[in-house]
Amino acid sequence: MRHGKDYRKLGRTSSHRKALLKNLSIALIEHGKIETSVFKAKELQSYIERLITTARVGDFNSHRAVFALLQHKVATKKLIAEIAPKYKERNGGYTRIQRTRIRRGDASVMAIIELV
């Protein structure tokens, strides 16, 4: 039973899951919206919203904290300088998930996650 479990394991080891969320976050920051499976999108939503909340402060420490999680200079700079200032007055809810289609190969439900 999965009582009290806080996150989806996505069928991966912890290091693989961490790398997956990092790469999905970088892609979302660079492109503004991406298509992925619904469960990956739901996990990514909580991950990226914590990053944006940290980046909203905009000081040096938040820059270091975001870079420690992303480890990508261009994405970190874009998040701190361009994306996070748009959400200064907003208290959460920075992303939107829309279900799009069923993938033909394995019948997985796909979704688009985008920055609001």
PDB file of N, CA, C and O in Angstrom, residues 48-111:
ATOM      1  N   ILE A  48       9.170  22.296 -10.759  1.00  0.00           N
ATOM      2  CA  ILE A  48       9.450  23.591 -11.388  1.00  0.00           C
ATOM      3  C   ILE A  48       8.834  24.736 -10.598  1.00  0.00           C
ATOM      4  O   ILE A  48       9.389  25.830 -10.543  1.00  0.00           O
ATOM      5  N   GLU A  49       7.706  24.490  -9.938  1.00  0.00           N
ATOM      6  CA  GLU A  49       7.092  25.570  -9.158  1.00  0.00           C
ATOM      7  C   GLU A  49       7.927  25.906  -7.930  1.00  0.00           C
ATOM      8  O   GLU A  49       8.017  27.062  -7.538  1.00  0.00           O
ATOM      9  N   ARG A  50       8.564  24.908  -7.339  1.00  0.00           N
ATOM     10  CA  ARG A  50       9.493  25.197  -6.236  1.00  0.00           C
ATOM     11  C   ARG A  50      10.683  26.005  -6.741  1.00  0.00           C
ATOM     12  O   ARG A  50      11.155  26.930  -6.068  1.00  0.00           O
ATOM     13  N   LEU A  51      11.178  25.674  -7.945  1.00  0.00           N
ATOM     14  CA  LEU A  51      12.296  26.417  -8.521  1.00  0.00           C
ATOM     15  C   LEU A  51      11.916  27.875  -8.786  1.00  0.00           C
ATOM     16  O   LEU A  51      12.689  28.792  -8.482  1.00  0.00           O
ATOM     17  N   ILE A  52      10.743  28.094  -9.345  1.00  0.00           N
ATOM     18  CA  ILE A  52      10.313  29.461  -9.656  1.00  0.00           C
ATOM     19  C   ILE A  52      10.116  30.261  -8.379  1.00  0.00           C
ATOM     20  O   ILE A  52      10.485  31.437  -8.304  1.00  0.00           O
ATOM     21  N   THR A  53       9.559  29.638  -7.362  1.00  0.00           N
ATOM     22  CA  THR A  53       9.367  30.328  -6.082  1.00  0.00           C
ATOM     23  C   THR A  53      10.713  30.737  -5.490  1.00  0.00           C
ATOM     24  O   THR A  53      10.863  31.842  -4.966  1.00  0.00           O
ATOM     25  N   THR A  54      11.703  29.870  -5.598  1.00  0.00           N
ATOM     26  CA  THR A  54      13.050  30.204  -5.124  1.00  0.00           C
ATOM     27  C   THR A  54      13.650  31.318  -5.974  1.00  0.00           C
ATOM     28  O   THR A  54      14.280  32.238  -5.453  1.00  0.00           O
ATOM     29  N   ALA A  55      13.447  31.260  -7.286  1.00  0.00           N
ATOM     30  CA  ALA A  55      14.048  32.230  -8.204  1.00  0.00           C
ATOM     31  C   ALA A  55      13.406  33.607  -8.101  1.00  0.00           C
ATOM     32  O   ALA A  55      14.023  34.604  -8.488  1.00  0.00           O
ATOM     33  N   ARG A  56      12.186  33.691  -7.585  1.00  0.00           N
ATOM     34  CA  ARG A  56      11.498  34.982  -7.497  1.00  0.00           C
ATOM     35  C   ARG A  56      12.239  35.980  -6.621  1.00  0.00           C
ATOM     36  O   ARG A  56      12.146  37.178  -6.837  1.00  0.00           O
ATOM     37  N   VAL A  57      12.981  35.486  -5.641  1.00  0.00           N
ATOM     38  CA  VAL A  57      13.725  36.389  -4.755  1.00  0.00           C
ATOM     39  C   VAL A  57      14.743  37.173  -5.561  1.00  0.00           C
ATOM     40  O   VAL A  57      14.900  38.376  -5.386  1.00  0.00           O
ATOM     41  N   GLY A  58      15.457  36.493  -6.456  1.00  0.00           N
ATOM     42  CA  GLY A  58      16.354  37.158  -7.383  1.00  0.00           C
ATOM     43  C   GLY A  58      17.716  37.542  -6.845  1.00  0.00           C
ATOM     44  O   GLY A  58      18.488  38.195  -7.536  1.00  0.00           O
ATOM     45  N   ASP A  59      18.040  37.157  -5.622  1.00  0.00           N
ATOM     46  CA  ASP A  59      19.358  37.514  -5.086  1.00  0.00           C
ATOM     47  C   ASP A  59      20.381  36.421  -5.432  1.00  0.00           C
ATOM     48  O   ASP A  59      20.076  35.445  -6.109  1.00  0.00           O
ATOM     49  N   PHE A  60      21.595  36.610  -4.952  1.00  0.00           N
ATOM     50  CA  PHE A  60      22.682  35.700  -5.277  1.00  0.00           C
ATOM     51  C   PHE A  60      22.445  34.303  -4.707  1.00  0.00           C
ATOM     52  O   PHE A  60      22.737  33.294  -5.356  1.00  0.00           O
ATOM     53  N   ASN A  61      21.905  34.233  -3.498  1.00  0.00           N
ATOM     54  CA  ASN A  61      21.668  32.925  -2.885  1.00  0.00           C
ATOM     55  C   ASN A  61      20.615  32.122  -3.638  1.00  0.00           C
ATOM     56  O   ASN A  61      20.745  30.910  -3.782  1.00  0.00           O
ATOM     57  N   SER A  62      19.570  32.785  -4.116  1.00  0.00           N
ATOM     58  CA  SER A  62      18.566  32.065  -4.887  1.00  0.00           C
ATOM     59  C   SER A  62      19.145  31.610  -6.225  1.00  0.00           C
ATOM     60  O   SER A  62      18.810  30.531  -6.716  1.00  0.00           O
ATOM     61  N   HIS A  63      20.025  32.415  -6.788  1.00  0.00           N
ATOM     62  CA  HIS A  63      20.702  32.036  -8.033  1.00  0.00           C
ATOM     63  C   HIS A  63      21.516  30.770  -7.818  1.00  0.00           C
ATOM     64  O   HIS A  63      21.481  29.834  -8.637  1.00  0.00           O
ATOM     65  N   ARG A  64      22.226  30.693  -6.723  1.00  0.00           N
ATOM     66  CA  ARG A  64      23.027  29.505  -6.417  1.00  0.00           C
ATOM     67  C   ARG A  64      22.155  28.292  -6.138  1.00  0.00           C
ATOM     68  O   ARG A  64      22.476  27.170  -6.534  1.00  0.00           O
ATOM     69  N   ALA A  65      21.031  28.512  -5.453  1.00  0.00           N
ATOM     70  CA  ALA A  65      20.135  27.401  -5.133  1.00  0.00           C
ATOM     71  C   ALA A  65      19.507  26.814  -6.396  1.00  0.00           C
ATOM     72  O   ALA A  65      19.388  25.593  -6.537  1.00  0.00           O
ATOM     73  N   VAL A  66      19.104  27.685  -7.323  1.00  0.00           N
ATOM     74  CA  VAL A  66      18.518  27.212  -8.576  1.00  0.00           C
ATOM     75  C   VAL A  66      19.573  26.496  -9.414  1.00  0.00           C
ATOM     76  O   VAL A  66      19.314  25.423  -9.976  1.00  0.00           O
ATOM     77  N   PHE A  67      20.778  27.053  -9.488  1.00  0.00           N
ATOM     78  CA  PHE A  67      21.842  26.414 -10.264  1.00  0.00           C
ATOM     79  C   PHE A  67      22.229  25.061  -9.672  1.00  0.00           C
ATOM     80  O   PHE A  67      22.569  24.127 -10.409  1.00  0.00           O
ATOM     81  N   ALA A  68      22.164  24.924  -8.357  1.00  0.00           N
ATOM     82  CA  ALA A  68      22.498  23.655  -7.718  1.00  0.00           C
ATOM     83  C   ALA A  68      21.531  22.554  -8.151  1.00  0.00           C
ATOM     84  O   ALA A  68      21.927  21.389  -8.278  1.00  0.00           O
ATOM     85  N   LEU A  69      20.279  22.912  -8.406  1.00  0.00           N
ATOM     86  CA  LEU A  69      19.306  21.915  -8.830  1.00  0.00           C
ATOM     87  C   LEU A  69      19.315  21.689 -10.345  1.00  0.00           C
ATOM     88  O   LEU A  69      19.145  20.576 -10.813  1.00  0.00           O
ATOM     89  N   LEU A  70      19.492  22.764 -11.128  1.00  0.00           N
ATOM     90  CA  LEU A  70      19.441  22.635 -12.584  1.00  0.00           C
ATOM     91  C   LEU A  70      20.785  22.253 -13.205  1.00  0.00           C
ATOM     92  O   LEU A  70      20.833  21.504 -14.168  1.00  0.00           O
ATOM     93  N   GLN A  71      21.870  22.826 -12.708  1.00  0.00           N
ATOM     94  CA  GLN A  71      23.218  22.626 -13.237  1.00  0.00           C
ATOM     95  C   GLN A  71      23.284  22.944 -14.728  1.00  0.00           C
ATOM     96  O   GLN A  71      23.864  22.201 -15.521  1.00  0.00           O
ATOM     97  N   HIS A  72      22.647  24.060 -15.104  1.00  0.00           N
ATOM     98  CA  HIS A  72      22.628  24.504 -16.493  1.00  0.00           C
ATOM     99  C   HIS A  72      22.635  26.031 -16.468  1.00  0.00           C
ATOM    100  O   HIS A  72      21.663  26.662 -16.053  1.00  0.00           O
ATOM    101  N   LYS A  73      23.746  26.632 -16.912  1.00  0.00           N
ATOM    102  CA  LYS A  73      23.928  28.074 -16.763  1.00  0.00           C
ATOM    103  C   LYS A  73      22.899  28.889 -17.533  1.00  0.00           C
ATOM    104  O   LYS A  73      22.342  29.855 -17.005  1.00  0.00           O
ATOM    105  N   VAL A  74      22.623  28.514 -18.769  1.00  0.00           N
ATOM    106  CA  VAL A  74      21.701  29.288 -19.613  1.00  0.00           C
ATOM    107  C   VAL A  74      20.288  29.239 -19.046  1.00  0.00           C
ATOM    108  O   VAL A  74      19.605  30.265 -18.943  1.00  0.00           O
ATOM    109  N   ALA A  75      19.837  28.035 -18.650  1.00  0.00           N
ATOM    110  CA  ALA A  75      18.487  27.890 -18.104  1.00  0.00           C
ATOM    111  C   ALA A  75      18.349  28.629 -16.773  1.00  0.00           C
ATOM    112  O   ALA A  75      17.320  29.267 -16.516  1.00  0.00           O
ATOM    113  N   THR A  76      19.383  28.570 -15.937  1.00  0.00           N
ATOM    114  CA  THR A  76      19.340  29.279 -14.664  1.00  0.00           C
ATOM    115  C   THR A  76      19.239  30.775 -14.879  1.00  0.00           C
ATOM    116  O   THR A  76      18.428  31.456 -14.248  1.00  0.00           O
ATOM    117  N   LYS A  77      20.042  31.289 -15.787  1.00  0.00           N
ATOM    118  CA  LYS A  77      20.021  32.726 -16.061  1.00  0.00           C
ATOM    119  C   LYS A  77      18.672  33.167 -16.616  1.00  0.00           C
ATOM    120  O   LYS A  77      18.134  34.203 -16.219  1.00  0.00           O
ATOM    121  N   LYS A  78      18.109  32.372 -17.523  1.00  0.00           N
ATOM    122  CA  LYS A  78      16.804  32.723 -18.093  1.00  0.00           C
ATOM    123  C   LYS A  78      15.710  32.673 -17.034  1.00  0.00           C
ATOM    124  O   LYS A  78      14.829  33.539 -17.001  1.00  0.00           O
ATOM    125  N   LEU A  79      15.775  31.681 -16.162  1.00  0.00           N
ATOM    126  CA  LEU A  79      14.776  31.563 -15.095  1.00  0.00           C
ATOM    127  C   LEU A  79      14.842  32.748 -14.139  1.00  0.00           C
ATOM    128  O   LEU A  79      13.815  33.339 -13.804  1.00  0.00           O
ATOM    129  N   ILE A  80      16.039  33.132 -13.718  1.00  0.00           N
ATOM    130  CA  ILE A  80      16.200  34.226 -12.761  1.00  0.00           C
ATOM    131  C   ILE A  80      15.867  35.573 -13.404  1.00  0.00           C
ATOM    132  O   ILE A  80      15.187  36.413 -12.805  1.00  0.00           O
ATOM    133  N   ALA A  81      16.343  35.803 -14.629  1.00  0.00           N
ATOM    134  CA  ALA A  81      16.233  37.127 -15.245  1.00  0.00           C
ATOM    135  C   ALA A  81      14.909  37.371 -15.956  1.00  0.00           C
ATOM    136  O   ALA A  81      14.382  38.482 -15.920  1.00  0.00           O
ATOM    137  N   GLU A  82      14.352  36.362 -16.625  1.00  0.00           N
ATOM    138  CA  GLU A  82      13.177  36.582 -17.463  1.00  0.00           C
ATOM    139  C   GLU A  82      11.887  35.986 -16.907  1.00  0.00           C
ATOM    140  O   GLU A  82      10.859  36.658 -16.877  1.00  0.00           O
ATOM    141  N   ILE A  83      11.942  34.743 -16.471  1.00  0.00           N
ATOM    142  CA  ILE A  83      10.712  34.040 -16.110  1.00  0.00           C
ATOM    143  C   ILE A  83      10.219  34.414 -14.714  1.00  0.00           C
ATOM    144  O   ILE A  83       9.049  34.766 -14.531  1.00  0.00           O
ATOM    145  N   ALA A  84      11.090  34.328 -13.719  1.00  0.00           N
ATOM    146  CA  ALA A  84      10.671  34.557 -12.332  1.00  0.00           C
ATOM    147  C   ALA A  84      10.116  35.960 -12.074  1.00  0.00           C
ATOM    148  O   ALA A  84       9.143  36.099 -11.320  1.00  0.00           O
ATOM    149  N   PRO A  85      10.669  37.034 -12.665  1.00  0.00           N
ATOM    150  CA  PRO A  85      10.089  38.362 -12.395  1.00  0.00           C
ATOM    151  C   PRO A  85       8.636  38.516 -12.844  1.00  0.00           C
ATOM    152  O   PRO A  85       7.910  39.337 -12.308  1.00  0.00           O
ATOM    153  N   LYS A  86       8.196  37.702 -13.824  1.00  0.00           N
ATOM    154  CA  LYS A  86       6.805  37.779 -14.264  1.00  0.00           C
ATOM    155  C   LYS A  86       5.835  37.299 -13.189  1.00  0.00           C
ATOM    156  O   LYS A  86       4.661  37.644 -13.219  1.00  0.00           O
ATOM    157  N   TYR A  87       6.326  36.508 -12.239  1.00  0.00           N
ATOM    158  CA  TYR A  87       5.468  35.900 -11.224  1.00  0.00           C
ATOM    159  C   TYR A  87       5.662  36.523  -9.843  1.00  0.00           C
ATOM    160  O   TYR A  87       5.372  35.882  -8.837  1.00  0.00           O
ATOM    161  N   LYS A  88       6.142  37.761  -9.767  1.00  0.00           N
ATOM    162  CA  LYS A  88       6.398  38.409  -8.467  1.00  0.00           C
ATOM    163  C   LYS A  88       5.145  38.493  -7.611  1.00  0.00           C
ATOM    164  O   LYS A  88       5.179  38.263  -6.409  1.00  0.00           O
ATOM    165  N   GLU A  89       4.006  38.855  -8.215  1.00  0.00           N
ATOM    166  CA  GLU A  89       2.777  39.046  -7.455  1.00  0.00           C
ATOM    167  C   GLU A  89       1.944  37.769  -7.350  1.00  0.00           C
ATOM    168  O   GLU A  89       0.939  37.747  -6.659  1.00  0.00           O
ATOM    169  N   ARG A  90       2.327  36.724  -8.044  1.00  0.00           N
ATOM    170  CA  ARG A  90       1.526  35.503  -8.092  1.00  0.00           C
ATOM    171  C   ARG A  90       1.978  34.527  -7.008  1.00  0.00           C
ATOM    172  O   ARG A  90       3.166  34.270  -6.854  1.00  0.00           O
ATOM    173  N   ASN A  91       1.030  33.970  -6.279  1.00  0.00           N
ATOM    174  CA  ASN A  91       1.354  33.025  -5.210  1.00  0.00           C
ATOM    175  C   ASN A  91       1.133  31.595  -5.679  1.00  0.00           C
ATOM    176  O   ASN A  91       0.137  30.964  -5.357  1.00  0.00           O
ATOM    177  N   GLY A  92       2.061  31.092  -6.456  1.00  0.00           N
ATOM    178  CA  GLY A  92       1.960  29.723  -6.943  1.00  0.00           C
ATOM    179  C   GLY A  92       1.123  29.625  -8.202  1.00  0.00           C
ATOM    180  O   GLY A  92       0.574  30.612  -8.696  1.00  0.00           O
ATOM    181  N   GLY A  93       1.017  28.424  -8.736  1.00  0.00           N
ATOM    182  CA  GLY A  93       0.248  28.202  -9.952  1.00  0.00           C
ATOM    183  C   GLY A  93       0.923  28.791 -11.177  1.00  0.00           C
ATOM    184  O   GLY A  93       0.298  29.468 -11.976  1.00  0.00           O
ATOM    185  N   TYR A  94       2.210  28.513 -11.348  1.00  0.00           N
ATOM    186  CA  TYR A  94       2.975  29.091 -12.454  1.00  0.00           C
ATOM    187  C   TYR A  94       2.869  28.248 -13.720  1.00  0.00           C
ATOM    188  O   TYR A  94       3.289  28.690 -14.780  1.00  0.00           O
ATOM    189  N   THR A  95       2.357  27.018 -13.603  1.00  0.00           N
ATOM    190  CA  THR A  95       2.294  26.127 -14.752  1.00  0.00           C
ATOM    191  C   THR A  95       0.870  25.616 -14.963  1.00  0.00           C
ATOM    192  O   THR A  95       0.044  25.642 -14.058  1.00  0.00           O
ATOM    193  N   ARG A  96       0.623  25.145 -16.181  1.00  0.00           N
ATOM    194  CA  ARG A  96      -0.680  24.595 -16.551  1.00  0.00           C
ATOM    195  C   ARG A  96      -0.445  23.262 -17.253  1.00  0.00           C
ATOM    196  O   ARG A  96       0.438  23.148 -18.093  1.00  0.00           O
ATOM    197  N   ILE A  97      -1.264  22.261 -16.917  1.00  0.00           N
ATOM    198  CA  ILE A  97      -1.191  20.964 -17.562  1.00  0.00           C
ATOM    199  C   ILE A  97      -2.482  20.740 -18.345  1.00  0.00           C
ATOM    200  O   ILE A  97      -3.574  20.872 -17.786  1.00  0.00           O
ATOM    201  N   GLN A  98      -2.345  20.430 -19.636  1.00  0.00           N
ATOM    202  CA  GLN A  98      -3.496  20.124 -20.480  1.00  0.00           C
ATOM    203  C   GLN A  98      -3.279  18.764 -21.115  1.00  0.00           C
ATOM    204  O   GLN A  98      -2.270  18.542 -21.796  1.00  0.00           O
ATOM    205  N   ARG A  99      -4.221  17.865 -20.920  1.00  0.00           N
ATOM    206  CA  ARG A  99      -4.121  16.546 -21.542  1.00  0.00           C
ATOM    207  C   ARG A  99      -4.361  16.685 -23.035  1.00  0.00           C
ATOM    208  O   ARG A  99      -5.254  17.415 -23.456  1.00  0.00           O
ATOM    209  N   THR A 100      -3.551  15.991 -23.838  1.00  0.00           N
ATOM    210  CA  THR A 100      -3.640  16.186 -25.282  1.00  0.00           C
ATOM    211  C   THR A 100      -4.119  14.950 -26.039  1.00  0.00           C
ATOM    212  O   THR A 100      -5.082  15.032 -26.781  1.00  0.00           O
ATOM    213  N   ARG A 101      -3.462  13.811 -25.872  1.00  0.00           N
ATOM    214  CA  ARG A 101      -3.756  12.660 -26.715  1.00  0.00           C
ATOM    215  C   ARG A 101      -3.331  11.386 -26.001  1.00  0.00           C
ATOM    216  O   ARG A 101      -2.772  11.431 -24.911  1.00  0.00           O
ATOM    217  N   ILE A 102      -3.607  10.277 -26.643  1.00  0.00           N
ATOM    218  CA  ILE A 102      -3.118   8.993 -26.159  1.00  0.00           C
ATOM    219  C   ILE A 102      -2.025   8.544 -27.118  1.00  0.00           C
ATOM    220  O   ILE A 102      -2.243   8.469 -28.331  1.00  0.00           O
ATOM    221  N   ARG A 103      -0.845   8.274 -26.578  1.00  0.00           N
ATOM    222  CA  ARG A 103       0.293   7.889 -27.401  1.00  0.00           C
ATOM    223  C   ARG A 103       0.031   6.519 -28.052  1.00  0.00           C
ATOM    224  O   ARG A 103      -0.441   5.593 -27.389  1.00  0.00           O
ATOM    225  N   ARG A 104       0.348   6.431 -29.321  1.00  0.00           N
ATOM    226  CA  ARG A 104      -0.003   5.248 -30.086  1.00  0.00           C
ATOM    227  C   ARG A 104       0.780   4.009 -29.662  1.00  0.00           C
ATOM    228  O   ARG A 104       0.253   2.907 -29.639  1.00  0.00           O
ATOM    229  N   GLY A 105       2.033   4.152 -29.300  1.00  0.00           N
ATOM    230  CA  GLY A 105       2.878   2.997 -29.012  1.00  0.00           C
ATOM    231  C   GLY A 105       2.471   2.219 -27.780  1.00  0.00           C
ATOM    232  O   GLY A 105       2.371   0.995 -27.798  1.00  0.00           O
ATOM    233  N   ASP A 106       2.194   2.931 -26.687  1.00  0.00           N
ATOM    234  CA  ASP A 106       1.887   2.242 -25.433  1.00  0.00           C
ATOM    235  C   ASP A 106       0.593   2.717 -24.795  1.00  0.00           C
ATOM    236  O   ASP A 106       0.304   2.370 -23.651  1.00  0.00           O
ATOM    237  N   ALA A 107      -0.180   3.528 -25.493  1.00  0.00           N
ATOM    238  CA  ALA A 107      -1.478   4.035 -25.017  1.00  0.00           C
ATOM    239  C   ALA A 107      -1.341   4.853 -23.730  1.00  0.00           C
ATOM    240  O   ALA A 107      -2.246   4.881 -22.906  1.00  0.00           O
ATOM    241  N   SER A 108      -0.218   5.530 -23.580  1.00  0.00           N
ATOM    242  CA  SER A 108      -0.018   6.401 -22.433  1.00  0.00           C
ATOM    243  C   SER A 108      -0.672   7.748 -22.701  1.00  0.00           C
ATOM    244  O   SER A 108      -0.634   8.269 -23.814  1.00  0.00           O
ATOM    245  N   VAL A 109      -1.279   8.320 -21.672  1.00  0.00           N
ATOM    246  CA  VAL A 109      -1.936   9.618 -21.816  1.00  0.00           C
ATOM    247  C   VAL A 109      -0.877  10.709 -21.812  1.00  0.00           C
ATOM    248  O   VAL A 109      -0.048  10.782 -20.896  1.00  0.00           O
ATOM    249  N   MET A 110      -0.890  11.541 -22.834  1.00  0.00           N
ATOM    250  CA  MET A 110       0.092  12.601 -22.983  1.00  0.00           C
ATOM    251  C   MET A 110      -0.514  13.930 -22.530  1.00  0.00           C
ATOM    252  O   MET A 110      -1.732  14.100 -22.535  1.00  0.00           O
ATOM    253  N   ALA A 111       0.360  14.860 -22.167  1.00  0.00           N
ATOM    254  CA  ALA A 111      -0.095  16.164 -21.718  1.00  0.00           C
ATOM    255  C   ALA A 111       0.929  17.225 -22.100  1.00  0.00           C
ATOM    256  O   ALA A 111       2.117  16.941 -22.246  1.00  0.00           O
TER     257      ALA A 111
END
